[in-house]
């Protein structure tokens, strides 16, 4: 383990690199606002070549052209390496937080890295499995099938002749990612403390979400569990499958899976008979994943879906997945049905229930924005109806009104946009409504089935029964307390609470001031026999005046500080400062 001094030196070097990269790509205002200017030997002010002096708005930090700024931001992440590339990929799944221009660029991020040498691969596999490469595999190809920032994939053969693929984690990538996470927490907290507009985006929460995602991706055993759970959910579905995972040859840094002999989804010709089969299999799989299982693939791009000759699908790479609770599934089904029926009030209510408002929401304005988006797309022709764009604009409306949606919904939006793009390539003249209506009918039956309604009625009945049973007992207790004089009504008012604290402190300080004055008088009387004069002025008088001035200054300074802190409703706390460079 590195010493604290060495770790601090490495962090400073990394911060210098981050600041240099931000400045090189035109984000010097962001670097200065985040306090990184000092690492380039600059002052902490916002004056710089960008011309945005003292302006805290987002436009001042990134520039007036968001499309051009998005390109620069993508290049920043690519230059900063694997951790930041992964951060960009996670942000690309958050249309509720990231503007569309940035989403389009972040989705272009690729893990363009050079492959690890065979000696490193051997050392990693053998240290993880606890056996030599030859003991674990009958053969192991040196040339990787693919290389990414977290790991790379090699073809291999087991001793029984089975063809497998082995995913090997990059050596030392875990330590680098954890060090970068510390810096990301520092930068996020600094931005939250200095940029008022960034509150809605909650950088610290984004870093926390990213930390969970990337640390889970660092443990291949977690991905193996995802593959097995998905396979179990689709065990009865012949048209969808996943590779078999060999648990005995899977560890945190190494995962061994069945080699799948199938074609690429990207190679299928659009409009063909095979494309039609794949399209329906894909849509069936997504509906089952999201609205029935509540567990779905978070990154189903064409590279992560393989196709057999009969149109059956094989999903791979489960590093990113999403989950929805039964309540979230019901809310989502309700939202879909409300969109199809065009009920604006129901759509607005559903979005509010699915989200977490940050502050007060003007319901009339929010409803008006939802209606505007609905009218824009309902009036479009069937072929021009863009589902992903519709969802994006609804998300933008929610974001504008400071409604923060659950991260799982955000992953789902990204997944839906990816699937729609694949489906439109498979069938360019796709009629979204015609394809979606049969599924909508099934969803309506699922939501409003007799069994579901009976369960809801039973749950409501149990709740009402509990309420009716408890109310008489609680009412008796209230009447007994009232009769016995034990009923107390407490009124809370923050201003009154603070006033009492201020008066208490003022009284204490005035009392101490009186005591100090009395002690000063007594001290002067006791020391008078030893008094001397300088230029005809009593030494005790000079000392007394200086002491009085010092005491008065200290008193008024402490009083002013206390009143200011009381008006803000907060006290000075050193704990947050000490935790600034540490993850929770």
Coordinates of C-alpha atoms in Angstrom, one line a residue:
X1 CA 0.0 0.0 0.0
X2 CA 1.3 3.4 -0.9
X3 CA 2.2 5.8 1.9
X4 CA -0.1 8.8 2.5
X5 CA 2.6 11.2 1.3
X6 CA 3.2 9.3 -1.9
X7 CA -0.6 9.1 -2.5
X8 CA -0.9 12.8 -2.0
X9 CA 1.9 13.5 -4.4
X10 CA 0.3 11.3 -7.0
X11 CA -3.1 13.0 -6.5
X12 CA -1.5 16.4 -7.0
X13 CA 0.2 15.2 -10.2
X14 CA -3.2 13.8 -11.4
X15 CA -4.9 17.1 -10.5
X16 CA -2.3 19.0 -12.5
X17 CA -2.9 16.7 -15.5
X18 CA -6.7 17.2 -15.2
X19 CA -6.3 20.9 -15.1
X20 CA -3.9 20.9 -18.0
X21 CA -6.3 18.8 -20.1
X22 CA -9.3 21.0 -19.3
X23 CA -7.4 24.1 -20.2
X24 CA -6.1 22.6 -23.4
X25 CA -9.6 21.8 -24.6
X26 CA -11.0 25.3 -23.7
X27 CA -12.4 24.6 -20.3
X28 CA -10.1 26.9 -18.3
X29 CA -13.1 28.5 -16.6
X30 CA -14.2 25.1 -15.3
X31 CA -10.6 24.4 -14.1
X32 CA -10.5 27.7 -12.2
X33 CA -14.0 27.3 -10.8
X34 CA -13.1 23.9 -9.5
X35 CA -10.0 25.3 -7.8
X36 CA -7.5 23.7 -10.2
X37 CA -5.9 26.9 -11.4
X38 CA -3.4 26.7 -8.5
X39 CA -2.0 23.4 -10.0
X40 CA -1.1 25.4 -13.1
X41 CA 0.5 28.2 -11.0
X42 CA -2.4 30.5 -11.6
X43 CA -4.5 32.6 -9.3
X44 CA -7.8 31.3 -8.0
X45 CA -9.9 34.0 -9.8
X46 CA -11.9 33.3 -12.9
X47 CA -10.1 35.7 -15.1
X48 CA -8.6 33.9 -18.1
X49 CA -8.4 33.7 -21.8
X50 CA -12.0 32.5 -22.1
X51 CA -13.2 35.9 -21.1
X52 CA -15.8 34.6 -18.5
X53 CA -14.8 36.6 -15.5
X54 CA -16.8 36.0 -12.3
X55 CA -19.8 34.5 -14.2
X56 CA -21.2 31.4 -12.4
X57 CA -23.6 30.3 -15.2
X58 CA -23.2 27.0 -17.0
X59 CA -22.9 28.9 -20.3
X60 CA -20.0 30.9 -18.9
X61 CA -18.2 27.8 -17.9
X62 CA -18.6 25.7 -21.1
X63 CA -19.1 28.5 -23.7
X64 CA -22.1 29.6 -25.7
X65 CA -22.0 26.7 -28.3
X66 CA -23.1 23.6 -26.5
X67 CA -22.5 21.3 -29.5
X68 CA -18.9 22.4 -29.9
X69 CA -18.4 22.2 -26.1
X70 CA -19.8 18.6 -26.1
X71 CA -17.1 17.6 -28.6
X72 CA -14.4 19.2 -26.5
X73 CA -15.8 17.5 -23.4
X74 CA -15.6 14.1 -25.1
X75 CA -12.0 14.7 -26.0
X76 CA -11.2 15.7 -22.4
X77 CA -12.6 12.3 -21.2
X78 CA -10.6 10.4 -23.9
X79 CA -7.4 12.2 -22.9
X80 CA -7.9 11.5 -19.2
X81 CA -8.0 7.8 -19.7
X82 CA -10.1 4.7 -18.7
X83 CA -11.8 6.0 -15.6
X84 CA -13.1 9.1 -17.3
X85 CA -14.0 7.3 -20.4
X86 CA -16.2 5.0 -18.3
X87 CA -17.6 8.0 -16.5
X88 CA -18.7 9.4 -19.9
X89 CA -20.2 6.1 -20.8
X90 CA -22.3 6.1 -17.6
X91 CA -23.3 9.7 -18.2
X92 CA -24.5 8.8 -21.7
X93 CA -27.2 6.7 -19.9
X94 CA -28.5 9.8 -18.0
X95 CA -30.7 11.9 -20.4
X96 CA -32.4 13.2 -17.3
X97 CA -29.2 15.0 -16.3
X98 CA -27.1 15.5 -19.4
X99 CA -28.1 17.8 -22.3
X100 CA -28.8 16.2 -25.6
X101 CA -25.8 17.7 -27.3
X102 CA -23.5 16.1 -24.7
X103 CA -25.4 12.8 -24.8
X104 CA -24.8 12.4 -28.6
X105 CA -21.1 12.9 -28.1
X106 CA -20.7 10.7 -25.0
X107 CA -22.3 7.8 -26.9
X108 CA -19.4 8.0 -29.3
X109 CA -16.9 7.2 -26.5
X110 CA -15.1 3.9 -27.2
X111 CA -12.5 2.0 -25.2
X112 CA -9.6 2.6 -27.6
X113 CA -6.7 1.1 -25.8
X114 CA -3.7 -1.0 -26.7
X115 CA -3.9 -4.7 -25.8
X116 CA -1.9 -6.1 -22.8
X117 CA 1.1 -8.2 -23.6
X118 CA 0.8 -12.0 -23.1
X119 CA 3.2 -11.9 -20.2
X120 CA 0.8 -9.6 -18.3
X121 CA -2.2 -11.7 -19.3
X122 CA -0.5 -14.9 -18.0
X123 CA 0.4 -13.3 -14.7
X124 CA -3.1 -11.9 -14.1
X125 CA -4.8 -15.2 -15.0
X126 CA -2.5 -17.4 -12.9
X127 CA -2.6 -15.1 -9.8
X128 CA -6.4 -15.0 -10.0
X129 CA -7.2 -18.7 -10.7
X130 CA -4.4 -20.0 -8.5
X131 CA -3.1 -22.3 -11.2
X132 CA -0.9 -22.1 -14.3
X133 CA -2.4 -21.1 -17.6
X134 CA -1.7 -24.6 -18.9
X135 CA -3.5 -26.2 -16.0
X136 CA -6.6 -24.1 -16.5
X137 CA -6.8 -24.2 -20.3
X138 CA -5.7 -26.7 -23.0
X139 CA -4.9 -23.8 -25.3
X140 CA -4.9 -20.0 -25.0
X141 CA -4.7 -17.6 -28.0
X142 CA -2.3 -14.7 -27.5
X143 CA -4.1 -12.4 -29.9
X144 CA -7.2 -10.9 -28.2
X145 CA -10.6 -10.9 -29.7
X146 CA -11.2 -7.4 -28.3
X147 CA -9.5 -5.0 -25.9
X148 CA -11.2 -2.4 -23.7
X149 CA -10.3 -0.1 -20.8
X150 CA -11.3 -2.6 -18.1
X151 CA -10.0 -5.8 -19.7
X152 CA -9.6 -7.8 -22.9
X153 CA -11.1 -11.0 -24.3
X154 CA -9.1 -14.1 -25.5
X155 CA -10.2 -17.3 -27.2
X156 CA -9.2 -20.5 -25.4
X157 CA -10.0 -24.2 -25.2
X158 CA -10.8 -26.3 -22.1
X159 CA -9.2 -29.7 -21.5
X160 CA -12.4 -31.4 -22.6
X161 CA -12.2 -29.6 -26.0
X162 CA -14.9 -27.0 -25.3
X163 CA -14.3 -23.6 -26.9
X164 CA -14.5 -20.7 -24.5
X165 CA -13.7 -17.0 -24.3
X166 CA -11.7 -15.6 -21.3
X167 CA -12.2 -12.0 -20.1
X168 CA -9.1 -10.8 -18.3
X169 CA -9.0 -7.6 -16.3
X170 CA -6.2 -5.1 -16.9
X171 CA -3.4 -5.3 -14.3
X172 CA -3.5 -2.4 -11.9
X173 CA -6.7 -0.9 -13.3
X174 CA -8.5 -1.2 -10.0
X175 CA -6.0 1.0 -8.1
X176 CA -6.0 3.6 -10.8
X177 CA -9.8 3.8 -10.9
X178 CA -10.0 4.1 -7.1
X179 CA -7.5 6.9 -7.0
X180 CA -9.4 8.7 -9.8
X181 CA -12.6 8.3 -7.9
X182 CA -11.1 10.2 -4.9
X183 CA -10.3 13.1 -7.2
X184 CA -13.8 13.0 -8.8
X185 CA -15.4 13.3 -5.4
X186 CA -13.2 16.2 -4.6
X187 CA -14.0 18.0 -7.9
X188 CA -17.8 17.2 -7.5
X189 CA -17.9 18.7 -4.0
X190 CA -15.9 21.7 -5.1
X191 CA -18.3 22.4 -8.0
X192 CA -21.4 22.0 -5.7
X193 CA -19.9 24.5 -3.3
X194 CA -19.0 27.1 -5.9
X195 CA -21.6 26.8 -8.8
X196 CA -25.2 27.5 -7.8
X197 CA -26.7 26.2 -11.0
X198 CA -25.2 22.8 -10.6
X199 CA -27.4 21.8 -7.6
X200 CA -29.9 20.0 -9.9
X201 CA -27.3 17.9 -11.5
X202 CA -25.9 16.7 -8.2
X203 CA -22.3 15.9 -9.2
X204 CA -21.6 14.0 -6.0
X205 CA -24.6 11.7 -6.6
X206 CA -23.4 11.1 -10.1
X207 CA -20.0 10.2 -8.9
X208 CA -21.6 7.9 -6.3
X209 CA -23.6 6.2 -9.0
X210 CA -20.6 5.9 -11.2
X211 CA -18.6 4.4 -8.3
X212 CA -21.2 1.7 -7.8
X213 CA -21.3 0.9 -11.5
X214 CA -17.6 0.8 -12.2
X215 CA -16.6 -1.1 -9.0
X216 CA -19.3 -3.7 -9.9
X217 CA -17.7 -3.8 -13.4
X218 CA -14.3 -4.4 -11.8
X219 CA -15.7 -7.6 -10.2
X220 CA -16.3 -10.1 -13.0
X221 CA -18.1 -12.4 -10.5
X222 CA -20.9 -9.8 -10.4
X223 CA -21.2 -9.8 -14.2
X224 CA -21.3 -13.6 -14.1
X225 CA -24.3 -13.4 -11.7
X226 CA -26.0 -11.0 -14.1
X227 CA -25.5 -13.4 -17.0
X228 CA -26.9 -16.4 -15.0
X229 CA -29.9 -14.4 -13.7
X230 CA -30.7 -13.3 -17.3
X231 CA -30.3 -16.9 -18.5
X232 CA -32.7 -18.1 -15.8
X233 CA -35.3 -15.5 -16.7
X234 CA -35.2 -16.6 -20.4
X235 CA -34.8 -20.4 -19.8
X236 CA -38.2 -21.0 -21.3
X237 CA -37.7 -18.7 -24.3
X238 CA -36.0 -20.4 -27.2
X239 CA -35.4 -17.2 -29.1
X240 CA -33.2 -15.6 -26.5
X241 CA -30.2 -17.0 -24.6
X242 CA -26.8 -16.1 -23.0
X243 CA -23.4 -17.8 -22.9
X244 CA -22.8 -20.4 -20.2
X245 CA -20.4 -19.2 -17.5
X246 CA -17.8 -21.6 -16.0
X247 CA -17.8 -20.7 -12.3
X248 CA -14.7 -22.8 -11.5
X249 CA -12.7 -20.6 -13.9
X250 CA -14.3 -17.3 -12.9
X251 CA -12.8 -14.9 -10.4
X252 CA -13.0 -11.1 -9.7
X253 CA -10.3 -10.5 -12.4
X254 CA -11.0 -13.4 -14.8
X255 CA -14.3 -14.7 -16.3
X256 CA -14.6 -17.8 -18.5
X257 CA -17.7 -18.2 -20.8
X258 CA -18.9 -20.4 -23.5
X259 CA -17.8 -19.4 -27.0
X260 CA -20.9 -18.5 -29.1
X261 CA -20.9 -19.3 -32.7
X262 CA -23.2 -16.7 -34.2
X263 CA -23.3 -13.8 -36.5
X264 CA -23.3 -10.1 -35.7
X265 CA -26.5 -8.1 -35.5
X266 CA -24.9 -5.3 -37.5
X267 CA -24.4 -7.6 -40.5
X268 CA -28.1 -8.3 -40.9
X269 CA -29.6 -6.7 -44.0
X270 CA -32.5 -4.4 -43.2
X271 CA -35.9 -5.3 -44.6
X272 CA -35.0 -9.0 -45.0
X273 CA -37.0 -11.9 -43.7
X274 CA -34.3 -12.6 -41.1
X275 CA -34.4 -8.9 -40.1
X276 CA -38.2 -9.2 -39.5
X277 CA -37.7 -12.2 -37.2
X278 CA -34.9 -10.5 -35.3
X279 CA -37.0 -7.4 -34.8
X280 CA -39.9 -9.2 -33.2
X281 CA -37.6 -11.4 -31.1
X282 CA -35.8 -8.2 -29.9
X283 CA -39.0 -6.4 -29.0
X284 CA -40.4 -9.5 -27.2
X285 CA -37.1 -9.7 -25.2
X286 CA -37.2 -6.1 -24.2
X287 CA -40.8 -6.1 -23.1
X288 CA -40.2 -9.2 -21.0
X289 CA -36.9 -7.9 -19.5
X290 CA -38.3 -4.5 -18.5
X291 CA -42.0 -4.9 -17.8
X292 CA -42.2 -8.5 -16.5
X293 CA -38.8 -9.5 -15.1
X294 CA -37.7 -6.0 -13.9
X295 CA -34.1 -6.9 -14.9
X296 CA -32.7 -5.7 -18.2
X297 CA -29.6 -5.3 -20.2
X298 CA -28.3 -1.8 -19.8
X299 CA -26.2 -1.5 -23.0
X300 CA -27.9 -3.6 -25.8
X301 CA -26.0 -2.1 -28.8
X302 CA -25.4 -4.3 -31.9
X303 CA -22.0 -5.3 -30.6
X304 CA -23.6 -6.9 -27.5
X305 CA -26.2 -8.9 -29.4
X306 CA -25.4 -11.8 -31.6
X307 CA -27.8 -13.6 -34.0
X308 CA -28.1 -17.3 -34.9
X309 CA -29.2 -18.4 -38.4
X310 CA -32.8 -18.8 -37.2
X311 CA -33.0 -15.3 -35.8
X312 CA -32.5 -16.3 -32.2
X313 CA -30.6 -13.7 -30.1
X314 CA -27.6 -14.1 -27.8
X315 CA -27.0 -11.3 -25.3
X316 CA -23.4 -10.7 -24.1
X317 CA -21.5 -8.2 -21.9
X318 CA -23.6 -7.6 -18.8
X319 CA -21.4 -5.1 -17.2
X320 CA -24.3 -2.6 -17.1
X321 CA -27.8 -3.7 -16.1
X322 CA -30.9 -2.0 -14.9
X323 CA -33.5 -3.1 -12.4
X324 CA -37.1 -2.0 -11.8
X325 CA -39.3 -2.8 -8.8
X326 CA -42.9 -3.9 -9.1
X327 CA -44.0 -0.4 -8.3
X328 CA -41.7 1.1 -10.9
X329 CA -43.0 -1.4 -13.5
X330 CA -46.6 -0.4 -12.7
X331 CA -45.7 3.3 -12.9
X332 CA -43.9 2.8 -16.3
X333 CA -46.9 0.8 -17.7
X334 CA -49.2 3.5 -16.6
X335 CA -47.0 6.1 -18.2
X336 CA -46.9 4.2 -21.5
X337 CA -50.7 3.8 -21.5
X338 CA -51.2 7.5 -20.7
X339 CA -48.9 8.5 -23.6
X340 CA -50.9 6.3 -26.0
X341 CA -54.2 7.7 -24.9
X342 CA -52.8 11.3 -24.8
X343 CA -53.9 12.1 -21.3
X344 CA -51.7 15.1 -20.4
X345 CA -52.7 15.3 -16.8
X346 CA -52.1 11.6 -16.2
X347 CA -48.6 11.9 -17.9
X348 CA -47.7 14.8 -15.7
X349 CA -48.8 13.0 -12.6
X350 CA -47.0 9.9 -13.6
X351 CA -43.7 11.8 -14.1
X352 CA -44.1 13.4 -10.8
X353 CA -44.7 10.1 -9.0
X354 CA -41.7 8.5 -10.9
X355 CA -39.4 11.4 -10.0
X356 CA -38.0 13.3 -7.1
X357 CA -38.8 17.1 -7.4
X358 CA -36.0 19.4 -6.2
X359 CA -38.0 22.2 -4.8
X360 CA -41.5 23.4 -5.7
X361 CA -42.9 22.4 -9.1
X362 CA -45.3 24.7 -10.9
X363 CA -47.9 22.1 -12.0
X364 CA -49.6 24.3 -14.5
X365 CA -46.4 25.2 -16.3
X366 CA -45.2 21.6 -16.2
X367 CA -48.5 20.3 -17.6
X368 CA -48.3 22.9 -20.4
X369 CA -44.8 21.7 -21.4
X370 CA -45.9 18.1 -21.4
X371 CA -48.9 19.0 -23.6
X372 CA -46.6 20.9 -26.0
X373 CA -44.4 17.9 -26.4
X374 CA -47.4 15.5 -26.8
X375 CA -49.0 17.7 -29.5
X376 CA -45.7 18.0 -31.4
X377 CA -45.4 14.2 -31.7
X378 CA -49.0 13.1 -31.9
X379 CA -49.4 15.3 -34.9
X380 CA -46.4 13.6 -36.6
X381 CA -47.0 11.0 -39.2
X382 CA -46.4 7.4 -38.3
X383 CA -43.1 7.1 -40.1
X384 CA -41.8 10.3 -38.6
X385 CA -42.7 9.5 -35.0
X386 CA -39.4 9.3 -33.1
X387 CA -39.9 7.5 -29.8
X388 CA -36.4 8.3 -28.4
X389 CA -36.7 12.0 -29.3
X390 CA -40.1 12.1 -27.7
X391 CA -38.8 10.6 -24.5
X392 CA -35.8 12.9 -24.6
X393 CA -38.0 16.0 -24.8
X394 CA -40.2 14.8 -22.0
X395 CA -37.1 14.2 -19.9
X396 CA -35.9 17.7 -20.8
X397 CA -39.2 19.1 -19.6
X398 CA -38.9 17.2 -16.3
X399 CA -35.3 18.5 -15.9
X400 CA -36.4 22.0 -16.6
X401 CA -38.9 21.8 -13.8
X402 CA -36.3 20.4 -11.5
X403 CA -37.7 16.8 -11.4
X404 CA -34.9 14.3 -10.9
X405 CA -35.8 10.8 -12.1
X406 CA -34.6 7.5 -10.7
X407 CA -31.3 6.4 -12.2
X408 CA -32.9 3.1 -13.3
X409 CA -35.3 5.0 -15.5
X410 CA -32.4 6.9 -17.0
X411 CA -30.7 3.6 -17.9
X412 CA -34.0 2.4 -19.4
X413 CA -34.3 5.5 -21.6
X414 CA -30.9 4.9 -23.0
X415 CA -31.7 1.3 -23.6
X416 CA -34.9 2.1 -25.3
X417 CA -33.2 4.7 -27.6
X418 CA -30.6 2.0 -28.5
X419 CA -33.2 -0.6 -29.3
X420 CA -35.3 1.8 -31.3
X421 CA -32.3 2.6 -33.4
X422 CA -31.6 -1.1 -34.1
X423 CA -35.3 -1.7 -35.0
X424 CA -35.4 1.2 -37.4
X425 CA -32.3 -0.2 -39.2
X426 CA -33.9 -3.6 -39.3
X427 CA -37.1 -2.2 -40.7
X428 CA -36.8 1.3 -42.1
X429 CA -40.5 1.8 -42.7
X430 CA -41.4 0.6 -39.2
X431 CA -44.9 1.6 -38.0
X432 CA -44.2 2.3 -34.3
X433 CA -47.9 2.4 -33.3
X434 CA -48.9 -0.7 -35.2
X435 CA -46.1 -2.7 -33.6
X436 CA -46.6 -1.2 -30.1
X437 CA -50.4 -1.6 -29.9
X438 CA -50.5 -5.4 -29.3
X439 CA -48.0 -5.0 -26.5
X440 CA -50.0 -2.1 -25.1
X441 CA -53.1 -4.3 -24.9
X442 CA -51.1 -7.0 -23.1
X443 CA -49.7 -4.4 -20.7
X444 CA -53.2 -3.0 -20.0
X445 CA -54.4 -6.5 -19.2
X446 CA -51.4 -7.0 -16.9
X447 CA -52.0 -3.7 -15.1
X448 CA -55.8 -4.1 -14.8
X449 CA -56.2 -7.8 -14.7
X450 CA -58.6 -9.3 -12.2
X451 CA -55.8 -10.8 -10.2
X452 CA -53.9 -7.5 -10.1
X453 CA -57.0 -5.5 -9.1
X454 CA -57.8 -8.1 -6.4
X455 CA -54.3 -7.8 -5.0
X456 CA -54.6 -4.0 -5.0
X457 CA -58.0 -4.2 -3.4
X458 CA -56.8 -6.7 -0.7
X459 CA -53.8 -4.4 0.0
X460 CA -56.0 -1.4 0.3
X461 CA -58.5 -3.3 2.5
X462 CA -55.7 -4.4 4.9
X463 CA -54.5 -0.8 5.1
X464 CA -58.0 0.5 5.8
X465 CA -58.6 -2.3 8.4
X466 CA -55.4 -1.4 10.2
X467 CA -56.3 2.3 10.2
X468 CA -59.9 1.7 11.5
X469 CA -58.6 -0.7 14.2
X470 CA -55.9 1.7 15.5
X471 CA -57.9 5.0 15.4
X472 CA -60.3 4.3 18.3
X473 CA -57.4 3.3 20.6
X474 CA -55.3 6.3 19.6
X475 CA -58.4 8.6 20.0
X476 CA -59.0 7.2 23.5
X477 CA -55.3 7.9 24.4
X478 CA -55.7 11.5 23.2
X479 CA -58.9 12.1 25.3
X480 CA -57.3 10.6 28.4
X481 CA -54.2 12.8 28.0
X482 CA -56.5 15.8 27.5
X483 CA -58.6 14.9 30.6
X484 CA -55.5 14.4 32.8
X485 CA -53.9 17.6 31.6
X486 CA -51.0 15.7 30.0
X487 CA -51.7 16.9 26.4
X488 CA -49.0 19.2 25.2
X489 CA -49.1 21.1 21.9
X490 CA -45.7 22.1 20.6
X491 CA -45.3 24.8 18.0
X492 CA -42.1 24.9 16.1
X493 CA -40.8 28.0 14.4
X494 CA -37.2 28.2 13.2
X495 CA -36.9 31.9 13.7
X496 CA -38.1 31.7 17.3
X497 CA -35.7 28.8 18.0
X498 CA -32.8 30.8 16.6
X499 CA -34.0 33.9 18.6
X500 CA -33.8 32.0 21.9
X501 CA -30.3 30.8 21.0
X502 CA -29.2 34.3 20.1
X503 CA -30.6 35.8 23.3
X504 CA -29.0 33.1 25.4
X505 CA -25.6 33.7 23.8
X506 CA -26.0 37.5 24.1
X507 CA -26.9 37.2 27.8
X508 CA -23.9 34.9 28.4
X509 CA -21.5 37.3 26.7
X510 CA -23.0 40.4 28.4
X511 CA -22.6 38.6 31.8
X512 CA -19.0 37.7 31.0
X513 CA -18.4 41.3 29.9
X514 CA -19.7 42.6 33.2
X515 CA -17.5 40.1 35.1
X516 CA -14.5 41.1 33.0
X517 CA -15.2 44.8 33.7
X518 CA -15.4 44.1 37.4
X519 CA -12.2 42.1 37.5
X520 CA -10.5 44.9 35.5
X521 CA -11.5 47.5 38.2
X522 CA -10.4 45.3 41.0
X523 CA -7.1 44.6 39.3
X524 CA -6.5 48.3 38.8
X525 CA -7.2 49.0 42.5
X526 CA -4.8 46.3 43.6
X527 CA -2.0 47.3 41.2
X528 CA -2.3 51.1 41.9
X529 CA 0.6 51.1 44.4
X530 CA 2.9 49.8 41.6
X531 CA 1.7 52.3 39.1
X532 CA 4.3 54.2 37.1
X533 CA 4.1 57.1 34.6
X534 CA 5.5 57.5 31.1
X535 CA 5.6 61.1 29.8
X536 CA 3.1 61.9 32.6
X537 CA 0.6 59.2 31.6
X538 CA -0.2 56.3 33.9
X539 CA 1.1 52.9 32.7
X540 CA -2.0 51.2 34.2
X541 CA -4.2 53.6 32.2
X542 CA -2.4 52.7 28.9
X543 CA -2.7 49.0 29.7
X544 CA -6.4 49.3 30.6
X545 CA -7.2 51.2 27.4
X546 CA -5.4 48.6 25.3
X547 CA -7.2 45.7 27.2
X548 CA -10.5 47.4 26.8
X549 CA -10.0 48.0 23.1
X550 CA -9.0 44.3 22.6
X551 CA -11.9 43.0 24.6
X552 CA -14.4 45.2 22.8
X553 CA -13.0 44.2 19.4
X554 CA -13.1 40.5 20.3
X555 CA -16.6 40.9 21.7
X556 CA -18.1 42.6 18.7
X557 CA -16.3 40.3 16.3
X558 CA -17.7 37.2 18.0
X559 CA -21.1 38.8 18.3
X560 CA -21.2 39.7 14.6
X561 CA -20.0 36.2 13.6
X562 CA -22.7 34.6 15.8
X563 CA -25.5 36.8 14.4
X564 CA -24.4 36.1 10.8
X565 CA -24.3 32.4 11.5
X566 CA -27.7 32.5 13.2
X567 CA -29.2 34.4 10.2
X568 CA -28.0 31.7 7.8
X569 CA -29.3 29.0 10.1
X570 CA -26.1 27.1 10.2
X571 CA -22.9 26.9 12.2
X572 CA -19.3 26.6 11.2
X573 CA -18.4 22.9 11.0
X574 CA -15.0 21.5 10.4
X575 CA -16.2 18.0 9.7
X576 CA -17.1 18.6 6.1
X577 CA -13.8 20.2 5.4
X578 CA -11.9 17.2 6.8
X579 CA -14.1 14.9 4.7
X580 CA -13.6 16.9 1.5
X581 CA -10.9 14.6 0.2
X582 CA -12.5 11.4 1.4
X583 CA -15.3 9.3 0.0
X584 CA -18.3 8.6 2.2

